[in-house]
XYZ file of C-alpha atoms in Angstrom:
451
model
C -17.928 -7.925 -9.566
C -19.744 -11.133 -10.142
C -20.974 -12.313 -6.805
C -23.054 -15.285 -7.954
C -20.193 -16.211 -10.002
C -17.783 -16.672 -7.451
C -19.558 -17.391 -4.820
C -22.904 -19.336 -5.672
C -22.557 -21.164 -9.066
C -22.232 -24.873 -9.853
C -18.092 -25.560 -9.554
C -17.533 -26.660 -13.020
C -19.644 -23.771 -14.476
C -17.841 -21.294 -12.534
C -14.349 -23.122 -13.270
C -14.881 -23.331 -16.575
C -16.136 -20.042 -17.261
C -13.236 -18.200 -15.600
C -10.394 -20.860 -17.055
C -11.941 -21.124 -20.633
C -10.826 -17.867 -22.053
C -7.720 -18.185 -20.406
C -6.799 -21.489 -22.441
C -8.611 -19.756 -25.668
C -5.830 -16.939 -25.151
C -3.227 -19.888 -24.846
C -4.098 -21.339 -27.360
C -4.051 -18.537 -29.751
C -0.648 -17.821 -28.342
C 0.478 -21.518 -29.685
C -0.684 -21.391 -33.110
C 1.700 -18.469 -33.227
C 4.282 -20.125 -31.525
C 4.001 -23.062 -34.157
C 3.529 -20.458 -37.116
C 6.586 -18.611 -35.697
C 8.466 -22.039 -35.857
C 7.547 -23.149 -39.092
C 8.160 -19.875 -40.792
C 11.686 -19.957 -39.366
C 11.947 -23.720 -40.076
C 11.641 -22.553 -43.720
C 14.379 -20.965 -44.127
C 16.147 -24.423 -43.898
C 18.742 -22.614 -41.509
C 19.681 -25.217 -38.305
C 21.769 -22.341 -36.997
C 18.934 -19.765 -37.571
C 16.759 -21.975 -35.557
C 19.308 -22.903 -33.217
C 19.979 -18.866 -32.286
C 16.491 -18.267 -31.594
C 15.750 -21.239 -29.531
C 19.201 -20.354 -27.470
C 17.052 -17.122 -26.951
C 14.123 -18.605 -25.892
C 14.806 -18.453 -21.829
C 14.918 -14.964 -22.315
C 11.077 -14.718 -23.355
C 10.513 -16.769 -20.357
C 12.485 -14.609 -18.361
C 10.505 -11.816 -19.376
C 7.001 -13.484 -18.475
C 8.712 -14.507 -14.971
C 8.958 -10.588 -14.554
C 5.603 -10.022 -15.413
C 4.158 -12.688 -13.096
C 5.531 -10.903 -10.361
C 3.073 -7.838 -10.614
C -0.125 -9.923 -12.461
C -0.245 -13.050 -10.972
C 1.143 -11.137 -7.197
C -1.064 -8.473 -7.725
C -4.024 -10.858 -8.987
C -3.669 -12.735 -5.875
C -4.359 -9.706 -3.320
C -7.004 -8.083 -5.512
C -8.686 -11.535 -5.474
C -9.010 -11.481 -2.041
C -9.505 -8.054 -1.857
C -12.647 -8.341 -3.629
C -13.560 -11.312 -1.912
C -13.765 -8.801 0.947
C -16.150 -6.181 -1.254
C -13.371 -3.821 -0.915
C -12.872 -2.282 -4.593
C -11.436 0.847 -3.576
C -8.544 -0.803 -2.132
C -8.383 -3.023 -4.999
C -8.173 0.384 -7.489
C -4.881 1.107 -5.468
C -3.294 -1.972 -5.388
C -4.081 -2.409 -9.317
C -2.121 1.283 -9.989
C 0.690 0.087 -8.115
C 1.005 -3.160 -10.415
C 0.687 -1.270 -13.512
C 3.669 1.271 -12.880
C 5.745 -0.733 -11.566
C 5.898 -3.079 -14.413
C 6.296 -0.479 -16.660
C 9.411 1.168 -14.105
C 10.795 -2.566 -13.778
C 10.522 -3.096 -17.622
C 12.510 -0.233 -18.761
C 15.640 -1.166 -16.133
C 15.527 -4.527 -17.569
C 15.601 -3.071 -21.269
C 18.974 -0.620 -20.300
C 21.001 -3.657 -18.265
C 20.425 -6.311 -20.806
C 21.122 -4.055 -23.672
C 24.610 -3.518 -22.158
C 25.052 -6.886 -21.232
C 23.981 -8.525 -24.513
C 27.332 -10.539 -25.330
C 27.615 -11.685 -21.831
C 24.157 -13.050 -22.070
C 24.279 -14.642 -25.077
C 27.231 -16.567 -25.027
C 25.730 -17.861 -21.029
C 22.896 -19.022 -22.642
C 24.972 -20.840 -24.983
C 25.621 -18.896 -28.156
C 28.459 -20.493 -30.526
C 30.173 -18.979 -33.169
C 27.698 -20.412 -35.729
C 24.329 -19.194 -34.135
C 25.831 -16.098 -32.060
C 24.481 -13.658 -35.257
C 21.224 -15.217 -35.404
C 20.424 -15.016 -31.562
C 22.009 -11.205 -31.628
C 19.570 -10.417 -33.766
C 16.733 -11.822 -32.219
C 18.070 -10.975 -28.698
C 18.157 -6.990 -29.460
C 14.957 -6.471 -30.888
C 13.034 -8.987 -28.150
C 14.663 -6.914 -25.406
C 14.038 -3.370 -27.195
C 10.809 -4.163 -26.754
C 10.468 -6.010 -23.561
C 8.495 -3.288 -21.364
C 5.533 -4.213 -23.779
C 6.028 -7.714 -22.790
C 6.196 -7.510 -18.967
C 3.562 -4.817 -18.199
C 1.251 -7.143 -20.801
C 1.205 -10.106 -18.360
C -0.440 -7.394 -15.635
C -3.771 -6.433 -16.900
C -4.070 -9.909 -18.774
C -4.241 -11.659 -15.317
C -5.886 -8.463 -12.948
C -8.786 -8.319 -15.242
C -9.296 -12.021 -14.603
C -9.481 -11.301 -10.847
C -12.278 -9.002 -11.758
C -14.175 -11.998 -13.867
C -13.351 -10.426 -17.209
C -11.303 -13.413 -18.630
C -13.100 -12.901 -21.992
C -11.891 -9.248 -21.947
C -8.047 -10.999 -21.089
C -8.392 -13.265 -23.817
C -9.326 -10.501 -26.451
C -6.149 -9.266 -25.629
C -3.950 -11.885 -25.980
C -5.678 -12.978 -29.406
C -5.758 -9.145 -30.721
C -2.035 -9.426 -30.271
C -1.435 -12.632 -31.297
C -3.439 -12.184 -34.651
C -0.817 -9.123 -35.209
C 1.892 -11.576 -34.919
C 0.870 -14.124 -37.240
C 0.281 -11.462 -40.073
C 3.692 -9.813 -39.207
C 5.610 -12.331 -39.151
C 6.289 -13.721 -43.032
C 6.139 -9.924 -44.130
C 8.903 -9.472 -41.896
C 10.897 -12.534 -41.971
C 10.634 -13.209 -45.836
C 9.086 -10.259 -48.014
C 11.537 -7.919 -46.010
C 14.260 -10.445 -45.760
C 14.870 -9.638 -41.805
C 15.184 -13.141 -40.249
C 15.608 -14.007 -36.798
C 15.041 -9.774 -35.946
C 11.916 -10.149 -38.283
C 10.567 -12.570 -36.079
C 11.483 -10.566 -33.039
C 10.330 -7.375 -34.282
C 6.762 -8.943 -35.251
C 6.737 -10.314 -31.723
C 6.920 -6.899 -30.135
C 4.643 -5.170 -32.227
C 1.853 -7.680 -31.671
C 2.402 -7.077 -27.829
C 2.251 -3.257 -28.335
C -0.704 -3.639 -29.401
C -2.250 -6.533 -26.780
C -1.019 -3.603 -24.085
C -2.666 -0.860 -25.872
C -6.074 -2.723 -25.811
C -6.019 -3.403 -22.278
C -5.317 0.259 -21.571
C -8.622 0.883 -23.312
C -10.569 -1.860 -21.454
C -8.976 -0.764 -18.000
C -10.069 2.795 -18.755
C -13.529 2.271 -20.424
C -14.906 -1.102 -18.742
C -12.830 -1.950 -15.325
C -14.825 -0.979 -11.776
C -12.243 -2.520 -9.960
C -8.872 -1.585 -11.950
C -7.550 1.260 -12.142
C -4.183 3.699 -13.775
C -5.103 6.453 -12.523
C -1.407 8.068 -11.055
C -3.716 9.433 -8.097
C -4.341 6.167 -6.280
C -0.563 4.879 -6.606
C 0.820 4.028 -3.420
C 4.473 3.405 -2.770
C 4.086 2.116 0.634
C 5.629 -1.276 2.018
C 2.528 -3.046 2.753
C 1.720 -2.812 -0.708
C 5.251 -3.842 -2.054
C 5.343 -6.541 0.526
C 1.872 -7.927 -0.214
C 2.160 -8.566 -4.284
C 5.684 -9.468 -4.070
C 5.197 -12.361 -1.454
C 3.583 -13.957 -3.911
C 4.257 -12.380 -7.009
C 8.283 -13.214 -6.360
C 7.215 -17.150 -5.915
C 4.978 -17.192 -9.072
C 7.955 -15.892 -11.359
C 10.259 -18.561 -9.897
C 8.185 -20.595 -11.942
C 8.422 -19.052 -15.061
C 12.367 -18.393 -13.934
C 13.016 -22.163 -13.198
C 11.725 -22.699 -16.585
C 14.248 -20.375 -18.310
C 17.121 -22.265 -15.980
C 15.668 -25.191 -17.096
C 15.827 -24.465 -20.717
C 19.395 -22.925 -20.799
C 20.384 -26.023 -18.697
C 19.067 -28.372 -21.196
C 20.353 -26.653 -23.740
C 24.073 -26.363 -22.308
C 23.917 -30.319 -21.486
C 22.947 -30.871 -25.444
C 25.603 -28.720 -26.642
C 28.080 -31.571 -27.219
C 25.698 -33.658 -29.062
C 26.026 -30.598 -32.072
C 23.675 -27.471 -32.457
C 21.197 -29.714 -34.511
C 20.221 -31.641 -31.088
C 19.890 -27.776 -29.836
C 17.345 -27.376 -32.742
C 15.587 -30.199 -31.843
C 14.817 -29.601 -28.557
C 13.702 -26.209 -29.772
C 10.963 -27.199 -32.068
C 9.815 -30.149 -29.472
C 9.209 -27.979 -26.426
C 7.246 -25.420 -28.894
C 4.911 -28.405 -29.385
C 5.335 -29.573 -25.874
C 4.164 -25.954 -25.014
C 0.809 -27.174 -26.587
C 0.037 -29.228 -23.671
C 1.772 -26.727 -21.013
C 0.091 -23.599 -21.863
C -3.311 -25.192 -22.050
C -2.998 -26.778 -18.074
C -1.336 -23.735 -16.747
C -4.453 -22.308 -18.392
C -6.814 -24.146 -16.358
C -4.719 -23.914 -13.522
C -4.139 -20.293 -13.524
C -8.032 -19.582 -14.634
C -9.450 -21.065 -11.090
C -6.802 -18.798 -9.478
C -9.568 -15.864 -9.236
C -12.155 -18.549 -7.682
C -9.573 -19.308 -5.122
C -8.472 -16.573 -3.843
C -11.684 -14.604 -3.874
C -13.505 -18.167 -1.922
C -10.493 -17.875 0.471
C -11.020 -13.937 1.305
C -14.836 -14.608 1.683
C -14.009 -17.726 4.143
C -16.184 -20.026 1.590
C -13.852 -22.825 2.929
C -16.346 -25.742 2.072
C -16.702 -24.334 -1.524
C -13.156 -23.840 -1.803
C -12.062 -27.251 -1.063
C -13.940 -28.206 -4.272
C -12.643 -25.743 -6.311
C -9.392 -26.724 -5.955
C -10.323 -30.462 -6.162
C -11.815 -30.159 -9.511
C -8.523 -28.097 -10.618
C -6.600 -31.257 -9.835
C -8.949 -33.434 -11.861
C -9.337 -30.911 -15.050
C -5.510 -30.254 -15.131
C -4.042 -34.029 -14.356
C -6.643 -34.889 -16.998
C -6.023 -32.666 -19.747
C -2.002 -33.593 -19.045
C -3.212 -37.177 -19.576
C -5.177 -36.616 -22.939
C -2.028 -34.240 -24.234
C 0.262 -37.107 -23.459
C -1.728 -40.139 -25.607
C -2.768 -37.601 -28.471
C 0.918 -36.059 -29.216
C 2.632 -39.278 -28.612
C 0.660 -41.278 -31.047
C 0.770 -38.452 -33.598
C 4.710 -37.938 -33.010
C 6.057 -38.649 -35.852
C 4.021 -36.926 -38.185
C 4.069 -33.635 -35.723
C 8.044 -33.837 -36.247
C 7.764 -34.309 -39.841
C 6.046 -30.899 -40.431
C 9.184 -29.351 -39.131
C 12.426 -31.236 -40.118
C 12.618 -33.698 -42.823
C 16.336 -35.727 -42.211
C 14.839 -38.802 -41.136
C 17.650 -39.312 -38.439
C 16.507 -35.886 -36.785
C 12.967 -37.000 -37.098
C 13.698 -39.990 -35.196
C 15.473 -37.822 -32.682
C 12.558 -35.695 -32.419
C 10.202 -38.326 -31.844
C 11.967 -39.498 -29.040
C 12.541 -36.421 -27.429
C 8.581 -35.473 -27.550
C 7.564 -38.295 -26.434
C 9.754 -38.275 -22.971
C 9.322 -34.475 -22.677
C 5.097 -35.048 -22.427
C 4.901 -38.310 -19.943
C 5.190 -35.388 -17.179
C 2.134 -33.793 -18.714
C -0.351 -35.304 -16.041
C 1.716 -34.581 -12.842
C 2.357 -30.661 -14.281
C -1.333 -30.706 -13.989
C -1.322 -31.450 -10.316
C 1.918 -29.683 -9.575
C 0.455 -26.166 -10.915
C -3.177 -26.596 -9.313
C -1.261 -26.558 -5.956
C 1.081 -23.886 -6.883
C -1.984 -21.830 -8.193
C -3.343 -22.858 -4.764
C -0.896 -21.519 -2.330
C -0.530 -18.084 -4.683
C -3.847 -17.721 -4.833
C -4.497 -18.456 -0.849
C -1.408 -15.830 0.169
C 1.089 -18.488 1.266
C 3.761 -17.371 -0.285
C 6.897 -20.146 1.172
C 4.246 -23.141 -0.453
C 4.206 -21.888 -3.673
C 7.775 -20.831 -3.828
C 9.730 -24.224 -2.964
C 6.803 -26.089 -5.600
C 7.823 -22.935 -8.394
C 11.309 -23.612 -7.460
C 11.390 -27.461 -7.837
C 10.391 -28.622 -11.094
C 13.137 -27.037 -12.744
C 15.551 -25.936 -10.687
C 16.016 -27.290 -7.067
C 15.327 -30.683 -8.694
C 15.980 -30.468 -12.152
C 19.858 -29.538 -11.789
C 20.788 -32.492 -10.007
C 18.417 -34.825 -11.873
C 20.147 -33.818 -15.550
C 23.702 -33.750 -14.259
C 23.145 -37.371 -12.803
C 21.332 -38.624 -15.819
C 23.506 -37.347 -18.398
C 26.785 -38.603 -16.495
C 25.018 -41.974 -16.648
C 23.085 -42.030 -19.832
C 24.884 -39.623 -21.973
C 22.178 -38.122 -24.914
C 19.385 -40.064 -23.567
C 19.664 -38.650 -20.105
C 19.044 -35.213 -21.018
C 16.229 -35.708 -22.653
C 14.622 -37.860 -20.260
C 15.836 -35.835 -16.742
C 12.211 -33.794 -17.066
C 10.025 -36.635 -16.725
C 12.242 -37.758 -13.602
C 12.155 -34.149 -12.625
C 7.999 -33.995 -12.801
C 7.683 -37.471 -10.840
C 9.822 -36.102 -7.726
C 8.312 -32.786 -7.632
C 4.724 -34.406 -7.494
C 5.553 -36.259 -4.701
C 6.980 -32.832 -3.059
C 3.564 -30.710 -3.842
C 1.380 -33.423 -2.252
C 3.319 -33.404 0.486
C 3.113 -29.772 0.899
C -0.242 -29.181 0.190
C -1.652 -31.677 2.579
C 0.650 -30.681 5.290
C -0.009 -26.813 4.756
C -2.873 -25.841 2.575
C -5.043 -28.386 3.263
C -4.595 -28.482 7.164
C -5.178 -24.445 7.066
C -8.660 -24.502 5.284
C -10.063 -27.489 7.672
C -8.656 -25.996 10.634
C -10.571 -22.451 9.540
C -13.769 -24.494 8.947
C -12.969 -26.259 12.414
C -12.631 -23.132 14.347
C -15.594 -21.472 12.659
C -17.531 -24.637 13.966
C -16.572 -23.735 17.550
C -17.900 -20.009 17.381
């Protein structure tokens, strides 16, 4: 364990050393997502684009399930390593690995059986069902690999192996990018080809992670002899993992709600929003990478009772994520027309896309602050705070907001709903953070001084 990095290195250096590999891995994934969208857009078939956009919430759902064991396990293991207990960390990691595999297999069977019902719930129409169904089948068939990949990706960072975590993501994404045009165009598989290329990329990623765990890791293990299914292990991982997964699950619900509210305005509006959300992910995933990159530092220092350092780490994290969100808001808004034009050619569709993009980006700086607060709650084992904030942005808050704004403003209300939700969620985040987490850190410092 890199105690020097976690306990004594300058905070900006330590934070960025942990966070930058996460961000780089996400940037590579973003490149893939944009290339994937570009290749699909080249077909000129808006029904195909809309069909794949309809399945976007499914991918987010898979990430949410993976986060139960990935982020939940990472939080627990970070704190255990802060207590210098590597043996217990290996036991917890074994549980996370195998539990994610079993969950993935169960999910695959259930979702294949319920294919038609799920697609109709997501908003598939007669025109888009065929394309959505092709993408859905292959995505669900390989869902175990997607779910499992999130676990070593997060757990390796808890051990300080951010570079290896990033490398795994990069390798799979490069494979994805190479295979995309081959399967979509050369083999003529269209939507199914895009999904198959994605799954093969994840299989490569998972293979690399297994190799790293077996050959390089000192704090993680896949040895079945260490597997423990005791109640304490379940509780410790799920207490943080479930609230964490709510973030992605709420994103799934948010995208589904947006698509459903856009449905009266035609399939073209859903297709445009699908492209816009891919672009917004440039900001979102970089901010997520910066926020979650600091998770091992927060968890380790909380476990090691280094409270003063912990406060500085959290403050630095909020400044970095909020500032990065502001930069993305300015840059992508200025170049919005040129960016959207790369994916669409119709002037009216470009105009709508630019408006959608700018409204979606307005909440980026606020999102950075909220994500850092969520990560801080997760890393310190405070499940209730993490759950409330995770459920707010695209669930508890977003649902009434989109209902009210769509009724009051129609189409404009639908595309502005996310920004209004971000404002409300940020206020809630700051109130919870000050009332619970910050107070707890100060109280523990005071208790140490009395002793």
